[in-house]
Amino acid sequence: MQERILIIEDEEKLARFVELELAFEGYVVEKAMDGRTGLALAQSKAFDLIALDIMLPGLNGLEVLRRIRQTSSVPVIMLTARDATMDKVAGLDAGANDYITKPFAIEELLARIRAVLRNNGANHENSRQNKSEGHCLVAGELVMNPDSREVWVKDTSVDLTKREFDLLAYLLQNKGLVMSRERLLDRVWGYDFAGETNAIDVYIRYLRAKIEEPFGLKIIQTIRGVGYVIREE
């Protein structure tokens, strides 16, 4: 299967040049010329790697990366004319896998892409092993390993906070059963929240933003006036 790469770069000639070179190497390539368009593509389609410029119109590359990292672990290589150490640190801290400074030789970019994709392939193999170990909870294309506290949607790793994970785990453990807000508060929060059941609604919104919306899924269903239930689509 051909690997898919997204280029988010506002220098049209450079973006086109990189697109042609990657296509020649056998990759399937899409490109975006501004941050917002690139982010929309990254969130709506599955890519194996993203080449992301920092200086972008609409939404800068670091902010695009931060938003991508809220829901996806797709490998990202930063492309930028800025070579200051702090800029590199900022990109890596935001979740970039690698960093290349313009102007660059296309051979170097291709080598970095191959290296990042190899490393990501090894990580996916480890993830598959984790999925096969212990008792996993599954709902459609959502998989959770309670032992390693890992969650995947469509083979993409999703980072959850402790509270989000515990809430999702309890819903998955009771898949197909409607859980009232009061019961969820008692079992997940561990104490009576004095009737403040809107906390559940807030965390359900957080979960949907991470495991449903980016992947076009509807896993958590609302039962009006009662609570929530997980049912496979």
C-alpha positions as protocol buffer text, in pm:
chain_id: "A"
residue {
  index: 1
  type: MET
  ca { x: 0 y: 0 z: 0 }
}
residue {
  index: 2
  type: GLN
  ca { x: 135 y: 342 z: -96 }
}
residue {
  index: 3
  type: GLU
  ca { x: 219 y: 572 z: 193 }
}
residue {
  index: 4
  type: ARG
  ca { x: 32 y: 903 z: 204 }
}
residue {
  index: 5
  type: ILE
  ca { x: 208 y: 1234 z: 277 }
}
residue {
  index: 6
  type: LEU
  ca { x: 56 y: 1577 z: 337 }
}
residue {
  index: 7
  type: ILE
  ca { x: 264 y: 1887 z: 257 }
}
residue {
  index: 8
  type: ILE
  ca { x: 159 y: 2207 z: 435 }
}
residue {
  index: 9
  type: GLU
  ca { x: 375 y: 2479 z: 278 }
}
residue {
  index: 10
  type: ASP
  ca { x: 288 y: 2829 z: 152 }
}
residue {
  index: 11
  type: GLU
  ca { x: 583 y: 2865 z: -88 }
}
residue {
  index: 12
  type: GLU
  ca { x: 409 y: 2740 z: -400 }
}
residue {
  index: 13
  type: LYS
  ca { x: 722 y: 2653 z: -600 }
}
residue {
  index: 14
  type: LEU
  ca { x: 877 y: 2462 z: -310 }
}
residue {
  index: 15
  type: ALA
  ca { x: 554 y: 2280 z: -233 }
}
residue {
  index: 16
  type: ARG
  ca { x: 516 y: 2176 z: -597 }
}
residue {
  index: 17
  type: PHE
  ca { x: 880 y: 2065 z: -620 }
}
residue {
  index: 18
  type: VAL
  ca { x: 854 y: 1852 z: -307 }
}
residue {
  index: 19
  type: GLU
  ca { x: 520 y: 1711 z: -426 }
}
residue {
  index: 20
  type: LEU
  ca { x: 670 y: 1600 z: -758 }
}
residue {
  index: 21
  type: GLU
  ca { x: 977 y: 1445 z: -594 }
}
residue {
  index: 22
  type: LEU
  ca { x: 768 y: 1254 z: -341 }
}
residue {
  index: 23
  type: ALA
  ca { x: 530 y: 1134 z: -612 }
}
residue {
  index: 24
  type: PHE
  ca { x: 830 y: 1015 z: -813 }
}
residue {
  index: 25
  type: GLU
  ca { x: 941 y: 815 z: -509 }
}
residue {
  index: 26
  type: GLY
  ca { x: 602 y: 642 z: -502 }
}
residue {
  index: 27
  type: TYR
  ca { x: 421 y: 835 z: -229 }
}
residue {
  index: 28
  type: VAL
  ca { x: 62 y: 957 z: -258 }
}
residue {
  index: 29
  type: VAL
  ca { x: 82 y: 1332 z: -195 }
}
residue {
  index: 30
  type: GLU
  ca { x: -162 y: 1608 z: -106 }
}
residue {
  index: 31
  type: LYS
  ca { x: -70 y: 1967 z: -29 }
}
residue {
  index: 32
  type: ALA
  ca { x: -215 y: 2274 z: 140 }
}
residue {
  index: 33
  type: MET
  ca { x: -96 y: 2633 z: 110 }
}
residue {
  index: 34
  type: ASP
  ca { x: -210 y: 2768 z: 448 }
}
residue {
  index: 35
  type: GLY
  ca { x: -242 y: 2650 z: 807 }
}
residue {
  index: 36
  type: ARG
  ca { x: -619 y: 2622 z: 834 }
}
residue {
  index: 37
  type: THR
  ca { x: -656 y: 2422 z: 512 }
}
residue {
  index: 38
  type: GLY
  ca { x: -370 y: 2196 z: 615 }
}
residue {
  index: 39
  type: LEU
  ca { x: -519 y: 2136 z: 959 }
}
residue {
  index: 40
  type: ALA
  ca { x: -858 y: 2053 z: 807 }
}
residue {
  index: 41
  type: LEU
  ca { x: -695 y: 1797 z: 576 }
}
residue {
  index: 42
  type: ALA
  ca { x: -489 y: 1647 z: 858 }
}
residue {
  index: 43
  type: GLN
  ca { x: -799 y: 1607 z: 1073 }
}
residue {
  index: 44
  type: SER
  ca { x: -1026 y: 1470 z: 801 }
}
residue {
  index: 45
  type: LYS
  ca { x: -796 y: 1225 z: 620 }
}
residue {
  index: 46
  type: ALA
  ca { x: -545 y: 958 z: 718 }
}
residue {
  index: 47
  type: PHE
  ca { x: -181 y: 1034 z: 636 }
}
residue {
  index: 48
  type: ASP
  ca { x: 138 y: 842 z: 712 }
}
residue {
  index: 49
  type: LEU
  ca { x: 344 y: 1162 z: 748 }
}
residue {
  index: 50
  type: ILE
  ca { x: 302 y: 1540 z: 737 }
}
residue {
  index: 51
  type: ALA
  ca { x: 567 y: 1784 z: 616 }
}
residue {
  index: 52
  type: LEU
  ca { x: 476 y: 2109 z: 793 }
}
residue {
  index: 53
  type: ASP
  ca { x: 616 y: 2460 z: 749 }
}
residue {
  index: 54
  type: ILE
  ca { x: 626 y: 2685 z: 1058 }
}
residue {
  index: 55
  type: MET
  ca { x: 563 y: 3021 z: 890 }
}
residue {
  index: 56
  type: LEU
  ca { x: 216 y: 2979 z: 743 }
}
residue {
  index: 57
  type: PRO
  ca { x: -68 y: 3223 z: 672 }
}
residue {
  index: 58
  type: GLY
  ca { x: -393 y: 3182 z: 864 }
}
residue {
  index: 59
  type: LEU
  ca { x: -254 y: 2954 z: 1134 }
}
residue {
  index: 60
  type: ASN
  ca { x: 117 y: 2909 z: 1206 }
}
residue {
  index: 61
  type: GLY
  ca { x: 276 y: 2567 z: 1187 }
}
residue {
  index: 62
  type: LEU
  ca { x: 332 y: 2529 z: 1561 }
}
residue {
  index: 63
  type: GLU
  ca { x: -36 y: 2586 z: 1632 }
}
residue {
  index: 64
  type: VAL
  ca { x: -132 y: 2346 z: 1352 }
}
residue {
  index: 65
  type: LEU
  ca { x: 96 y: 2085 z: 1511 }
}
residue {
  index: 66
  type: ARG
  ca { x: -45 y: 2140 z: 1860 }
}
residue {
  index: 67
  type: ARG
  ca { x: -400 y: 2089 z: 1731 }
}
residue {
  index: 68
  type: ILE
  ca { x: -302 y: 1778 z: 1534 }
}
residue {
  index: 69
  type: ARG
  ca { x: -140 y: 1633 z: 1845 }
}
residue {
  index: 70
  type: GLN
  ca { x: -466 y: 1666 z: 2038 }
}
residue {
  index: 71
  type: THR
  ca { x: -603 y: 1371 z: 1844 }
}
residue {
  index: 72
  type: SER
  ca { x: -328 y: 1213 z: 1634 }
}
residue {
  index: 73
  type: SER
  ca { x: 25 y: 1077 z: 1660 }
}
residue {
  index: 74
  type: VAL
  ca { x: 90 y: 1098 z: 1284 }
}
residue {
  index: 75
  type: PRO
  ca { x: 464 y: 1166 z: 1222 }
}
residue {
  index: 76
  type: VAL
  ca { x: 542 y: 1532 z: 1146 }
}
residue {
  index: 77
  type: ILE
  ca { x: 859 y: 1681 z: 998 }
}
residue {
  index: 78
  type: MET
  ca { x: 888 y: 2058 z: 1039 }
}
residue {
  index: 79
  type: LEU
  ca { x: 1011 y: 2257 z: 737 }
}
residue {
  index: 80
  type: THR
  ca { x: 1133 y: 2607 z: 810 }
}
residue {
  index: 81
  type: ALA
  ca { x: 1377 y: 2881 z: 719 }
}
residue {
  index: 82
  type: ARG
  ca { x: 1425 y: 2951 z: 1090 }
}
residue {
  index: 83
  type: ASP
  ca { x: 1722 y: 2763 z: 1233 }
}
residue {
  index: 84
  type: ALA
  ca { x: 1748 y: 2914 z: 1582 }
}
residue {
  index: 85
  type: THR
  ca { x: 1781 y: 2654 z: 1856 }
}
residue {
  index: 86
  type: MET
  ca { x: 1471 y: 2783 z: 2036 }
}
residue {
  index: 87
  type: ASP
  ca { x: 1262 y: 2741 z: 1721 }
}
residue {
  index: 88
  type: LYS
  ca { x: 1378 y: 2382 z: 1688 }
}
residue {
  index: 89
  type: VAL
  ca { x: 1306 y: 2316 z: 2054 }
}
residue {
  index: 90
  type: ALA
  ca { x: 959 y: 2470 z: 2022 }
}
residue {
  index: 91
  type: GLY
  ca { x: 878 y: 2245 z: 1726 }
}
residue {
  index: 92
  type: LEU
  ca { x: 1003 y: 1930 z: 1896 }
}
residue {
  index: 93
  type: ASP
  ca { x: 828 y: 2018 z: 2222 }
}
residue {
  index: 94
  type: ALA
  ca { x: 504 y: 2069 z: 2030 }
}
residue {
  index: 95
  type: GLY
  ca { x: 531 y: 1710 z: 1904 }
}
residue {
  index: 96
  type: ALA
  ca { x: 738 y: 1719 z: 1584 }
}
residue {
  index: 97
  type: ASN
  ca { x: 927 y: 1400 z: 1499 }
}
residue {
  index: 98
  type: ASP
  ca { x: 1202 y: 1577 z: 1306 }
}
residue {
  index: 99
  type: TYR
  ca { x: 1311 y: 1919 z: 1185 }
}
residue {
  index: 100
  type: ILE
  ca { x: 1479 y: 2031 z: 863 }
}
residue {
  index: 101
  type: THR
  ca { x: 1595 y: 2385 z: 782 }
}
residue {
  index: 102
  type: LYS
  ca { x: 1550 y: 2552 z: 444 }
}
residue {
  index: 103
  type: PRO
  ca { x: 1717 y: 2549 z: 203 }
}
residue {
  index: 104
  type: PHE
  ca { x: 1755 y: 2172 z: 210 }
}
residue {
  index: 105
  type: ALA
  ca { x: 1863 y: 1911 z: -41 }
}
residue {
  index: 106
  type: ILE
  ca { x: 1568 y: 1699 z: -151 }
}
residue {
  index: 107
  type: GLU
  ca { x: 1782 y: 1388 z: -87 }
}
residue {
  index: 108
  type: GLU
  ca { x: 1810 y: 1486 z: 280 }
}
residue {
  index: 109
  type: LEU
  ca { x: 1435 y: 1538 z: 311 }
}
residue {
  index: 110
  type: LEU
  ca { x: 1368 y: 1202 z: 148 }
}
residue {
  index: 111
  type: ALA
  ca { x: 1614 y: 1032 z: 384 }
}
residue {
  index: 112
  type: ARG
  ca { x: 1450 y: 1192 z: 687 }
}
residue {
  index: 113
  type: ILE
  ca { x: 1105 y: 1088 z: 564 }
}
residue {
  index: 114
  type: ARG
  ca { x: 1220 y: 727 z: 522 }
}
residue {
  index: 115
  type: ALA
  ca { x: 1376 y: 728 z: 869 }
}
residue {
  index: 116
  type: VAL
  ca { x: 1067 y: 870 z: 1038 }
}
residue {
  index: 117
  type: LEU
  ca { x: 837 y: 628 z: 856 }
}
residue {
  index: 118
  type: ARG
  ca { x: 1060 y: 332 z: 954 }
}
residue {
  index: 119
  type: ASN
  ca { x: 1055 y: 441 z: 1317 }
}
residue {
  index: 120
  type: ASN
  ca { x: 679 y: 489 z: 1309 }
}
residue {
  index: 121
  type: GLY
  ca { x: 637 y: 144 z: 1158 }
}
residue {
  index: 122
  type: ALA
  ca { x: 830 y: -2 z: 1451 }
}
residue {
  index: 123
  type: ASN
  ca { x: 607 y: 189 z: 1693 }
}
residue {
  index: 124
  type: HIS
  ca { x: 296 y: 54 z: 1519 }
}
residue {
  index: 125
  type: GLU
  ca { x: 433 y: -299 z: 1557 }
}
residue {
  index: 126
  type: ASN
  ca { x: 473 y: -239 z: 1929 }
}
residue {
  index: 127
  type: SER
  ca { x: 118 y: -104 z: 1940 }
}
residue {
  index: 128
  type: ARG
  ca { x: -13 y: -416 z: 1766 }
}
residue {
  index: 129
  type: GLN
  ca { x: 166 y: -628 z: 2024 }
}
residue {
  index: 130
  type: ASN
  ca { x: 11 y: -422 z: 2305 }
}
residue {
  index: 131
  type: LYS
  ca { x: -332 y: -469 z: 2150 }
}
residue {
  index: 132
  type: SER
  ca { x: -285 y: -845 z: 2153 }
}
residue {
  index: 133
  type: GLU
  ca { x: -169 y: -854 z: 2515 }
}
residue {
  index: 134
  type: GLY
  ca { x: -419 y: -874 z: 2799 }
}
residue {
  index: 135
  type: HIS
  ca { x: -789 y: -802 z: 2774 }
}
residue {
  index: 136
  type: CYS
  ca { x: -870 y: -526 z: 2525 }
}
residue {
  index: 137
  type: LEU
  ca { x: -1202 y: -344 z: 2515 }
}
residue {
  index: 138
  type: VAL
  ca { x: -1336 y: -292 z: 2164 }
}
residue {
  index: 139
  type: ALA
  ca { x: -1619 y: -91 z: 2009 }
}
residue {
  index: 140
  type: GLY
  ca { x: -1604 y: -87 z: 1631 }
}
residue {
  index: 141
  type: GLU
  ca { x: -1276 y: 78 z: 1534 }
}
residue {
  index: 142
  type: LEU
  ca { x: -1204 y: 188 z: 1891 }
}
residue {
  index: 143
  type: VAL
  ca { x: -965 y: -34 z: 2088 }
}
residue {
  index: 144
  type: MET
  ca { x: -856 y: 14 z: 2450 }
}
residue {
  index: 145
  type: ASN
  ca { x: -596 y: -180 z: 2645 }
}
residue {
  index: 146
  type: PRO
  ca { x: -676 y: -117 z: 3013 }
}
residue {
  index: 147
  type: ASP
  ca { x: -346 y: -273 z: 3124 }
}
residue {
  index: 148
  type: SER
  ca { x: -120 y: -42 z: 2922 }
}
residue {
  index: 149
  type: ARG
  ca { x: -379 y: 242 z: 2934 }
}
residue {
  index: 150
  type: GLU
  ca { x: -357 y: 289 z: 2558 }
}
residue {
  index: 151
  type: VAL
  ca { x: -636 y: 380 z: 2317 }
}
residue {
  index: 152
  type: TRP
  ca { x: -645 y: 351 z: 1938 }
}
residue {
  index: 153
  type: VAL
  ca { x: -902 y: 462 z: 1684 }
}
residue {
  index: 154
  type: LYS
  ca { x: -855 y: 328 z: 1330 }
}
residue {
  index: 155
  type: ASP
  ca { x: -500 y: 223 z: 1435 }
}
residue {
  index: 156
  type: THR
  ca { x: -419 y: 581 z: 1540 }
}
residue {
  index: 157
  type: SER
  ca { x: -305 y: 625 z: 1900 }
}
residue {
  index: 158
  type: VAL
  ca { x: -518 y: 873 z: 2097 }
}
residue {
  index: 159
  type: ASP
  ca { x: -394 y: 1045 z: 2412 }
}
residue {
  index: 160
  type: LEU
  ca { x: -650 y: 1075 z: 2693 }
}
residue {
  index: 161
  type: THR
  ca { x: -628 y: 1230 z: 3036 }
}
residue {
  index: 162
  type: LYS
  ca { x: -670 y: 996 z: 3335 }
}
residue {
  index: 163
  type: ARG
  ca { x: -1033 y: 1106 z: 3388 }
}
residue {
  index: 164
  type: GLU
  ca { x: -1117 y: 1073 z: 3018 }
}
residue {
  index: 165
  type: PHE
  ca { x: -960 y: 727 z: 3009 }
}
residue {
  index: 166
  type: ASP
  ca { x: -1142 y: 607 z: 3321 }
}
residue {
  index: 167
  type: LEU
  ca { x: -1477 y: 735 z: 3194 }
}
residue {
  index: 168
  type: LEU
  ca { x: -1430 y: 573 z: 2853 }
}
residue {
  index: 169
  type: ALA
  ca { x: -1314 y: 248 z: 3014 }
}
residue {
  index: 170
  type: TYR
  ca { x: -1627 y: 226 z: 3231 }
}
residue {
  index: 171
  type: LEU
  ca { x: -1853 y: 292 z: 2932 }
}
residue {
  index: 172
  type: LEU
  ca { x: -1668 y: 25 z: 2730 }
}
residue {
  index: 173
  type: GLN
  ca { x: -1689 y: -226 z: 3015 }
}
residue {
  index: 174
  type: ASN
  ca { x: -2065 y: -174 z: 3006 }
}
residue {
  index: 175
  type: LYS
  ca { x: -2102 y: -154 z: 2628 }
}
residue {
  index: 176
  type: GLY
  ca { x: -2465 y: -170 z: 2525 }
}
residue {
  index: 177
  type: LEU
  ca { x: -2591 y: -72 z: 2871 }
}
residue {
  index: 178
  type: VAL
  ca { x: -2721 y: 278 z: 2938 }
}
residue {
  index: 179
  type: MET
  ca { x: -2524 y: 441 z: 3218 }
}
residue {
  index: 180
  type: SER
  ca { x: -2691 y: 724 z: 3408 }
}
residue {
  index: 181
  type: ARG
  ca { x: -2493 y: 1039 z: 3487 }
}
residue {
  index: 182
  type: GLU
  ca { x: -2526 y: 964 z: 3859 }
}
residue {
  index: 183
  type: ARG
  ca { x: -2384 y: 614 z: 3816 }
}
residue {
  index: 184
  type: LEU
  ca { x: -2094 y: 743 z: 3606 }
}
residue {
  index: 185
  type: LEU
  ca { x: -2013 y: 1004 z: 3870 }
}
residue {
  index: 186
  type: ASP
  ca { x: -2019 y: 743 z: 4144 }
}
residue {
  index: 187
  type: ARG
  ca { x: -1812 y: 481 z: 3960 }
}
residue {
  index: 188
  type: VAL
  ca { x: -1561 y: 708 z: 3781 }
}
residue {
  index: 189
  type: TRP
  ca { x: -1525 y: 1003 z: 4016 }
}
residue {
  index: 190
  type: GLY
  ca { x: -1565 y: 780 z: 4319 }
}
residue {
  index: 191
  type: TYR
  ca { x: -1782 y: 1011 z: 4523 }
}
residue {
  index: 192
  type: ASP
  ca { x: -2115 y: 1187 z: 4512 }
}
residue {
  index: 193
  type: PHE
  ca { x: -2074 y: 1508 z: 4314 }
}
residue {
  index: 194
  type: ALA
  ca { x: -2367 y: 1673 z: 4493 }
}
residue {
  index: 195
  type: GLY
  ca { x: -2584 y: 1655 z: 4186 }
}
residue {
  index: 196
  type: GLU
  ca { x: -2336 y: 1830 z: 3956 }
}
residue {
  index: 197
  type: THR
  ca { x: -2387 y: 1579 z: 3677 }
}
residue {
  index: 198
  type: ASN
  ca { x: -2297 y: 1835 z: 3410 }
}
residue {
  index: 199
  type: ALA
  ca { x: -1933 y: 1731 z: 3474 }
}
residue {
  index: 200
  type: ILE
  ca { x: -2014 y: 1409 z: 3287 }
}
residue {
  index: 201
  type: ASP
  ca { x: -2146 y: 1606 z: 2989 }
}
residue {
  index: 202
  type: VAL
  ca { x: -1827 y: 1811 z: 2980 }
}
residue {
  index: 203
  type: TYR
  ca { x: -1604 y: 1502 z: 2975 }
}
residue {
  index: 204
  type: ILE
  ca { x: -1821 y: 1331 z: 2717 }
}
residue {
  index: 205
  type: ARG
  ca { x: -1762 y: 1635 z: 2493 }
}
residue {
  index: 206
  type: TYR
  ca { x: -1388 y: 1599 z: 2551 }
}
residue {
  index: 207
  type: LEU
  ca { x: -1402 y: 1232 z: 2453 }
}
residue {
  index: 208
  type: ARG
  ca { x: -1608 y: 1297 z: 2142 }
}
residue {
  index: 209
  type: ALA
  ca { x: -1361 y: 1564 z: 2032 }
}
residue {
  index: 210
  type: LYS
  ca { x: -1079 y: 1309 z: 2055 }
}
residue {
  index: 211
  type: ILE
  ca { x: -1223 y: 972 z: 1953 }
}
residue {
  index: 212
  type: GLU
  ca { x: -1523 y: 1055 z: 1734 }
}
residue {
  index: 213
  type: GLU
  ca { x: -1501 y: 1386 z: 1547 }
}
residue {
  index: 214
  type: PRO
  ca { x: -1152 y: 1345 z: 1396 }
}
residue {
  index: 215
  type: PHE
  ca { x: -1241 y: 998 z: 1267 }
}
residue {
  index: 216
  type: GLY
  ca { x: -1602 y: 1051 z: 1157 }
}
residue {
  index: 217
  type: LEU
  ca { x: -1736 y: 806 z: 1414 }
}
residue {
  index: 218
  type: LYS
  ca { x: -2037 y: 802 z: 1647 }
}
residue {
  index: 219
  type: ILE
  ca { x: -1959 y: 562 z: 1931 }
}
residue {
  index: 220
  type: ILE
  ca { x: -2099 y: 735 z: 2241 }
}
residue {
  index: 221
  type: GLN
  ca { x: -2475 y: 783 z: 2222 }
}
residue {
  index: 222
  type: THR
  ca { x: -2675 y: 1023 z: 2437 }
}
residue {
  index: 223
  type: ILE
  ca { x: -2992 y: 888 z: 2598 }
}
residue {
  index: 224
  type: ARG
  ca { x: -3191 y: 1202 z: 2663 }
}
residue {
  index: 225
  type: GLY
  ca { x: -3278 y: 1254 z: 3027 }
}
residue {
  index: 226
  type: VAL
  ca { x: -3081 y: 949 z: 3138 }
}
residue {
  index: 227
  type: GLY
  ca { x: -2716 y: 931 z: 3041 }
}
residue {
  index: 228
  type: TYR
  ca { x: -2486 y: 768 z: 2787 }
}
residue {
  index: 229
  type: VAL
  ca { x: -2422 y: 433 z: 2622 }
}
residue {
  index: 230
  type: ILE
  ca { x: -2158 y: 294 z: 2386 }
}
residue {
  index: 231
  type: ARG
  ca { x: -2301 y: 107 z: 2092 }
}
residue {
  index: 232
  type: GLU
  ca { x: -2109 y: -8 z: 1786 }
}
residue {
  index: 233
  type: GLU
  ca { x: -2215 y: 168 z: 1467 }
}
